[in-house]
Coordinates of C-alpha atoms in Angstrom, one line a residue:
N833 CA 31.6 28.4 -57.2
I834 CA 29.3 25.8 -55.4
I835 CA 25.8 24.9 -54.8
L836 CA 25.0 24.0 -51.4
D837 CA 21.8 22.0 -50.9
S838 CA 19.2 22.6 -48.2
G839 CA 19.4 20.2 -45.2
S840 CA 20.8 20.0 -41.5
T841 CA 24.0 18.1 -42.7
T842 CA 24.9 20.7 -45.7
M843 CA 24.2 23.0 -42.8
M844 CA 27.2 22.0 -41.0
L845 CA 29.1 23.0 -44.0
A846 CA 27.9 26.3 -44.4
R847 CA 28.9 27.1 -40.7
H848 CA 32.6 26.2 -41.9
L849 CA 32.2 28.5 -45.1
R850 CA 31.8 31.5 -43.2
S851 CA 35.2 32.2 -43.0
Q852 CA 36.1 31.3 -46.5
R853 CA 37.1 33.8 -49.2
E854 CA 36.1 34.5 -52.6
V855 CA 33.4 31.7 -52.8
T856 CA 30.1 32.0 -54.6
V857 CA 27.5 29.7 -52.9
M858 CA 23.9 29.2 -54.4
T859 CA 21.5 27.5 -52.3
N860 CA 17.9 26.6 -52.0
G861 CA 17.8 26.4 -48.3
L862 CA 16.7 29.9 -46.4
N863 CA 18.5 28.3 -43.0
I864 CA 21.8 28.0 -45.2
A865 CA 21.2 31.7 -46.6
W866 CA 20.9 33.0 -43.1
E867 CA 23.9 31.2 -41.9
L868 CA 25.9 32.7 -44.9
A869 CA 24.1 36.0 -45.3
K870 CA 26.6 38.2 -43.4
A871 CA 29.5 36.1 -44.3
P872 CA 32.0 39.0 -45.6
G873 CA 33.9 36.7 -48.4
V874 CA 30.6 34.8 -49.7
I875 CA 28.8 35.7 -52.6
L876 CA 25.4 34.4 -51.9
R877 CA 22.8 33.4 -54.7
L878 CA 19.4 32.0 -54.0
T879 CA 17.2 29.8 -56.3
G880 CA 14.1 31.5 -55.6
G881 CA 10.8 29.2 -55.7
L882 CA 8.4 27.8 -53.8
L883 CA 8.9 27.2 -50.0
H884 CA 8.7 23.9 -48.4
Q885 CA 8.4 24.7 -44.6
P886 CA 9.2 21.5 -43.3
S887 CA 12.8 21.6 -44.5
L888 CA 13.2 25.6 -45.0
S889 CA 13.9 24.8 -48.6
L890 CA 12.9 26.6 -51.9
H891 CA 11.9 24.6 -55.0
G892 CA 9.5 24.4 -58.1
S893 CA 9.9 25.8 -61.5
Q894 CA 11.4 29.1 -60.4
A895 CA 14.3 27.4 -58.5
E896 CA 15.3 25.3 -61.3
A897 CA 15.2 27.8 -64.1
S898 CA 17.3 29.5 -61.9
L899 CA 20.1 27.1 -62.0
Q900 CA 20.3 27.2 -66.0
S901 CA 22.5 30.1 -66.8
F902 CA 25.3 28.7 -64.1
S903 CA 28.2 26.4 -64.1
F904 CA 29.2 25.4 -60.7
D905 CA 32.4 23.7 -59.8
T906 CA 31.1 21.6 -56.8
L907 CA 27.3 20.6 -55.8
F908 CA 27.3 19.3 -52.0
L909 CA 24.1 17.2 -52.0
G910 CA 22.3 16.2 -48.7
V911 CA 20.0 13.2 -49.1
D912 CA 17.5 11.0 -47.4
G913 CA 18.9 7.9 -48.6
L914 CA 21.7 6.3 -50.3
D915 CA 21.7 2.7 -51.5
L916 CA 24.6 0.8 -53.6
Q917 CA 22.0 -0.2 -56.5
F918 CA 19.3 2.8 -56.6
G919 CA 21.7 5.9 -55.6
A920 CA 20.9 8.9 -53.8
T921 CA 17.2 9.5 -53.0
T922 CA 14.9 11.9 -51.3
H923 CA 11.2 11.4 -50.1
H924 CA 9.8 14.9 -51.4
E925 CA 9.6 14.8 -55.1
P926 CA 9.9 18.4 -56.1
E927 CA 13.0 18.6 -53.9
A928 CA 14.3 15.5 -56.2
S929 CA 13.4 17.3 -59.3
L930 CA 15.6 20.6 -58.1
N931 CA 18.5 18.4 -56.9
H932 CA 18.5 16.3 -60.3
R933 CA 18.9 19.7 -61.9
M934 CA 21.4 20.7 -59.6
V935 CA 23.5 17.5 -60.3
E936 CA 23.4 18.3 -64.0
R937 CA 25.0 21.8 -63.6
A938 CA 27.8 20.9 -61.3
R939 CA 31.2 19.3 -62.5
R940 CA 31.4 17.6 -59.1
I941 CA 28.8 15.9 -56.9
V942 CA 29.7 15.5 -53.1
V943 CA 27.0 13.7 -50.9
L944 CA 26.9 14.8 -47.3
T945 CA 25.0 12.0 -45.3
D946 CA 25.3 10.7 -41.7
S947 CA 26.0 6.9 -41.9
S948 CA 22.1 6.1 -40.9
K949 CA 21.1 7.2 -44.4
F950 CA 23.1 4.2 -46.2
G951 CA 20.7 1.5 -47.4
K952 CA 17.7 3.7 -47.1
V953 CA 15.7 4.1 -50.6
S954 CA 13.3 7.1 -50.5
L955 CA 10.5 7.3 -53.2
H956 CA 12.5 10.0 -55.8
R957 CA 15.8 9.2 -57.2
I958 CA 18.3 12.3 -57.2
A959 CA 21.3 10.6 -58.8
R960 CA 22.7 7.4 -59.7
L961 CA 25.7 6.6 -58.0
A962 CA 27.9 6.8 -61.2
E963 CA 27.0 10.2 -61.2
I964 CA 28.5 11.1 -57.7
H965 CA 32.4 11.7 -57.1
T966 CA 32.9 11.7 -53.4
V967 CA 30.6 10.7 -50.2
I968 CA 31.1 12.6 -46.8
T969 CA 29.9 10.7 -43.7
D970 CA 30.8 9.8 -40.0
D971 CA 32.5 6.8 -39.0
G972 CA 29.3 5.0 -38.2
I973 CA 29.1 3.7 -42.1
A974 CA 28.8 0.0 -42.4
A975 CA 31.9 -2.1 -43.9
E976 CA 29.7 -3.4 -46.9
Y977 CA 28.9 0.5 -48.0
R978 CA 32.7 1.4 -47.5
E979 CA 33.5 -1.4 -49.6
G980 CA 30.7 -1.1 -52.1
L981 CA 31.2 2.8 -52.5
Q982 CA 35.4 2.0 -53.1
R983 CA 34.3 -0.5 -55.6
L984 CA 32.3 1.6 -57.5
G985 CA 35.4 4.4 -57.5
I986 CA 33.3 6.8 -55.3
E987 CA 36.1 8.9 -53.1
L988 CA 34.9 8.2 -49.3
I989 CA 35.6 10.6 -46.8
V990 CA 34.9 9.8 -43.2
A991 CA 34.7 12.9 -40.9
T992 CA 35.8 12.4 -37.2
P993 CA 34.1 14.6 -34.7
P994 CA 35.8 17.4 -33.2
A995 CA 37.9 16.6 -30.1

């Protein structure tokens, strides 16, 4: 049972989930829902809520309330910024609020982000780094962020591009 946040990076994960069997995915991303809609082994749940057109994401009180009766194994979270002091952030307040609720409902938090987001701080915090278990990024991550995440006890997975 996973939550898959909206976003372009999490969309890449959704494409890999199409071939999975017996996985339940809840998402607030319309593009992710579309990607998984015909996947035979995926049970798909949508949060509902108000549409934020630029990101094709759903947010608001309905989306937040939809999470309350569930417990998830893992949240895969996309972010606009990841800072060693301030944590995971986004520029859109309603999305930050929903993402914070997602963090509360999942036992394991995995941030999916490209290396360009490290050191950036957007206005709204989603989670402190102490709440994050794993970060998956590309090989462009700077040494200071590699070392900082490891020092904080956060698992770092550096994805390599397909050959």
